PDB file of C-alpha atoms in Angstrom:
ATOM      1  CA  MET A   1       0.000   0.000   0.000  1.00 56.00           C
ATOM      2  CA  ILE A   2       1.289   3.454  -0.918  1.00 66.00           C
ATOM      3  CA  ASP A   3       1.463   6.024   1.873  1.00 78.00           C
ATOM      4  CA  SER A   4      -0.149   9.133   0.391  1.00 85.00           C
ATOM      5  CA  GLU A   5      -1.336  12.507   1.644  1.00 89.00           C
ATOM      6  CA  PRO A   6      -3.756  14.859  -0.144  1.00 94.00           C
ATOM      7  CA  LYS A   7      -2.626  18.441  -0.758  1.00 95.00           C
ATOM      8  CA  TYR A   8      -4.632  21.355  -2.121  1.00 96.00           C
ATOM      9  CA  ILE A   9      -4.199  24.778  -3.631  1.00 97.00           C
ATOM     10  CA  ARG A  10      -7.538  26.475  -3.094  1.00 96.00           C
ATOM     11  CA  GLY A  11      -9.312  29.675  -2.334  1.00 97.00           C
ATOM     12  CA  ALA A  12     -11.480  32.519  -3.571  1.00 98.00           C
ATOM     13  CA  ILE A  13      -8.839  34.909  -4.867  1.00 98.00           C
ATOM     14  CA  PRO A  14      -9.289  38.477  -6.160  1.00 98.00           C
ATOM     15  CA  PHE A  15      -7.268  39.476  -9.224  1.00 98.00           C
ATOM     16  CA  VAL A  16      -6.578  42.248 -11.723  1.00 98.00           C
ATOM     17  CA  GLY A  17      -5.708  41.068 -15.221  1.00 98.00           C
ATOM     18  CA  ALA A  18      -2.596  42.143 -17.105  1.00 98.00           C
ATOM     19  CA  GLY A  19      -3.507  40.677 -20.516  1.00 97.00           C
ATOM     20  CA  TYR A  20      -3.865  37.182 -21.927  1.00 95.00           C
ATOM     21  CA  HIS A  21      -0.107  36.946 -22.486  1.00 95.00           C
ATOM     22  CA  THR A  22       0.992  38.118 -19.027  1.00 95.00           C
ATOM     23  CA  PRO A  23       0.369  35.651 -16.191  1.00 96.00           C
ATOM     24  CA  VAL A  24      -0.340  37.277 -12.819  1.00 97.00           C
ATOM     25  CA  PRO A  25       0.391  34.984  -9.838  1.00 97.00           C
ATOM     26  CA  LEU A  26      -2.650  34.348  -7.655  1.00 97.00           C
ATOM     27  CA  ALA A  27      -2.001  35.255  -4.014  1.00 95.00           C
ATOM     28  CA  LEU A  28      -1.155  32.233  -1.842  1.00 93.00           C
ATOM     29  CA  ALA A  29      -1.951  29.806  -4.690  1.00 96.00           C
ATOM     30  CA  ASN A  30       1.261  27.815  -4.537  1.00 97.00           C
ATOM     31  CA  TYR A  31       2.665  24.576  -3.140  1.00 97.00           C
ATOM     32  CA  VAL A  32       6.121  23.017  -2.831  1.00 98.00           C
ATOM     33  CA  VAL A  33       6.485  19.227  -2.913  1.00 97.00           C
ATOM     34  CA  SER A  34       8.131  17.848   0.225  1.00 95.00           C
ATOM     35  CA  SER A  35      11.823  17.035  -0.164  1.00 96.00           C
ATOM     36  CA  ASP A  36      11.249  13.314   0.477  1.00 94.00           C
ATOM     37  CA  LYS A  37       8.084  12.860  -1.646  1.00 95.00           C
ATOM     38  CA  ARG A  38       6.714  13.082  -5.156  1.00 95.00           C
ATOM     39  CA  ALA A  39       3.326  14.567  -6.000  1.00 95.00           C
ATOM     40  CA  GLN A  40       0.708  14.144  -8.687  1.00 94.00           C
ATOM     41  CA  ALA A  41      -2.062  16.553  -9.685  1.00 94.00           C
ATOM     42  CA  LEU A  42      -5.460  14.832  -9.648  1.00 94.00           C
ATOM     43  CA  TYR A  43      -8.000  17.496 -10.600  1.00 96.00           C
ATOM     44  CA  PHE A  44      -8.614  21.210 -11.126  1.00 97.00           C
ATOM     45  CA  ARG A  45     -11.854  23.051 -10.394  1.00 97.00           C
ATOM     46  CA  GLY A  46     -12.310  26.737 -10.990  1.00 97.00           C
ATOM     47  CA  GLY A  47     -14.953  29.436 -11.096  1.00 97.00           C
ATOM     48  CA  ASN A  48     -14.903  32.921 -12.617  1.00 97.00           C
ATOM     49  CA  SER A  49     -16.962  35.878 -11.321  1.00 97.00           C
ATOM     50  CA  THR A  50     -16.393  38.141 -14.350  1.00 97.00           C
ATOM     51  CA  ASN A  51     -18.165  38.730 -17.668  1.00 97.00           C
ATOM     52  CA  GLU A  52     -14.993  37.742 -19.585  1.00 97.00           C
ATOM     53  CA  MET A  53     -13.174  34.475 -20.145  1.00 97.00           C
ATOM     54  CA  VAL A  54     -10.103  34.017 -17.953  1.00 98.00           C
ATOM     55  CA  THR A  55      -7.465  31.305 -17.968  1.00 98.00           C
ATOM     56  CA  ILE A  56      -5.668  29.802 -15.007  1.00 98.00           C
ATOM     57  CA  ALA A  57      -2.082  28.831 -15.796  1.00 97.00           C
ATOM     58  CA  MET A  58      -0.496  26.073 -13.729  1.00 97.00           C
ATOM     59  CA  LEU A  59       3.241  26.675 -13.475  1.00 97.00           C
ATOM     60  CA  ARG A  60       5.922  24.187 -12.448  1.00 97.00           C
ATOM     61  CA  ASP A  61       9.079  25.894 -11.193  1.00 97.00           C
ATOM     62  CA  GLY A  62       8.012  29.046 -13.053  1.00 96.00           C
ATOM     63  CA  LYS A  63       7.338  27.306 -16.387  1.00 96.00           C
ATOM     64  CA  LEU A  64       3.948  26.693 -17.949  1.00 95.00           C
ATOM     65  CA  MET A  65       2.560  23.235 -17.239  1.00 93.00           C
ATOM     66  CA  ARG A  66      -1.197  23.510 -18.037  1.00 93.00           C
ATOM     67  CA  TYR A  67      -3.903  25.990 -19.066  1.00 96.00           C
ATOM     68  CA  PHE A  68      -7.403  25.900 -17.580  1.00 97.00           C
ATOM     69  CA  PRO A  69      -9.738  28.308 -19.445  1.00 97.00           C
ATOM     70  CA  ILE A  70     -12.871  29.356 -17.534  1.00 97.00           C
ATOM     71  CA  GLY A  71     -15.738  31.034 -19.376  1.00 96.00           C
ATOM     72  CA  ALA A  72     -17.519  34.217 -18.312  1.00 96.00           C
ATOM     73  CA  LYS A  73     -19.428  33.660 -15.048  1.00 96.00           C
ATOM     74  CA  ALA A  74     -18.737  29.956 -15.467  1.00 96.00           C
ATOM     75  CA  SER A  75     -16.898  27.074 -13.877  1.00 95.00           C
ATOM     76  CA  ASP A  76     -14.587  24.317 -15.014  1.00 92.00           C
ATOM     77  CA  HIS A  77     -13.700  20.850 -13.738  1.00 94.00           C
ATOM     78  CA  VAL A  78     -10.782  18.922 -15.241  1.00 93.00           C
ATOM     79  CA  GLN A  79      -9.784  15.438 -14.124  1.00 91.00           C
ATOM     80  CA  LEU A  80      -6.034  15.182 -14.601  1.00 88.00           C
ATOM     81  CA  ALA A  81      -5.833  11.403 -14.113  1.00 73.00           C
ATOM     82  CA  VAL A  82      -2.280  11.442 -12.749  1.00 66.00           C
ATOM     83  CA  VAL A  83      -0.620  12.624 -15.932  1.00 72.00           C
ATOM     84  CA  GLU A  84       2.887  13.100 -14.531  1.00 84.00           C
ATOM     85  CA  ASP A  85       4.973  13.145 -11.375  1.00 90.00           C
ATOM     86  CA  LEU A  86       6.133  16.321  -9.678  1.00 95.00           C
ATOM     87  CA  GLU A  87       9.598  15.687  -8.284  1.00 97.00           C
ATOM     88  CA  PRO A  88      10.690  16.544  -4.715  1.00 97.00           C
ATOM     89  CA  GLU A  89      10.934  20.300  -4.040  1.00 98.00           C
ATOM     90  CA  THR A  90       9.050  21.200  -7.232  1.00 98.00           C
ATOM     91  CA  ARG A  91       7.153  24.492  -6.844  1.00 98.00           C
ATOM     92  CA  VAL A  92       3.632  24.567  -8.285  1.00 97.00           C
ATOM     93  CA  GLU A  93       1.772  27.858  -8.558  1.00 97.00           C
ATOM     94  CA  LEU A  94      -1.371  29.174 -10.185  1.00 98.00           C
ATOM     95  CA  ALA A  95      -1.472  32.405 -12.191  1.00 98.00           C
ATOM     96  CA  ILE A  96      -4.256  34.114 -14.099  1.00 98.00           C
ATOM     97  CA  LEU A  97      -4.386  35.315 -17.693  1.00 98.00           C
ATOM     98  CA  ALA A  98      -7.163  37.876 -18.105  1.00 98.00           C
ATOM     99  CA  PRO A  99      -7.855  41.036 -20.120  1.00 98.00           C
ATOM    100  CA  GLU A 100      -5.792  43.996 -18.968  1.00 98.00           C
ATOM    101  CA  GLY A 101      -7.497  45.853 -16.118  1.00 98.00           C
ATOM    102  CA  LEU A 102     -10.239  43.243 -15.644  1.00 98.00           C
ATOM    103  CA  SER A 103     -10.878  42.700 -11.949  1.00 98.00           C
ATOM    104  CA  GLY A 104     -12.844  39.987 -10.241  1.00 98.00           C
ATOM    105  CA  THR A 105     -12.516  36.846  -8.203  1.00 98.00           C
ATOM    106  CA  VAL A 106     -11.631  33.322  -9.204  1.00 98.00           C
ATOM    107  CA  VAL A 107     -12.322  30.289  -7.082  1.00 97.00           C
ATOM    108  CA  VAL A 108      -9.624  27.653  -7.528  1.00 98.00           C
ATOM    109  CA  ASP A 109      -9.264  24.125  -6.188  1.00 98.00           C
ATOM    110  CA  LEU A 110      -6.294  22.102  -7.400  1.00 97.00           C
ATOM    111  CA  GLY A 111      -6.139  18.679  -5.776  1.00 96.00           C
ATOM    112  CA  LEU A 112      -2.810  16.884  -5.540  1.00 95.00           C
ATOM    113  CA  VAL A 113      -1.512  13.819  -3.744  1.00 94.00           C
ATOM    114  CA  GLU A 114       1.968  13.405  -2.240  1.00 94.00           C
ATOM    115  CA  ILE A 115       3.400   9.905  -2.380  1.00 91.00           C
TER     116      ILE A 115
END
């Protein structure tokens, strides 16, 4: 049996967009894999309070890993089905891509498991 522990990046986070090509880190939406473990992302859920589409970018050590587009006043649920391992001490963070000056709140829930 594998010893595993669930981890989450989640919250209702206010933002101001800087354009669809400029990711803005979401406050406190980050996680660092323990030095003696690996992690795997299991799912992403997100909601968008604005009248515009926004995209959540999942970054691994500062580099793009995944995009999660969320429609205007909509939500999204993506099962990631353990696509890849995140090595020990890997930093995962969520950033938003949104029209410049657009402000609102996104609700994010990224579920991971450390093994």
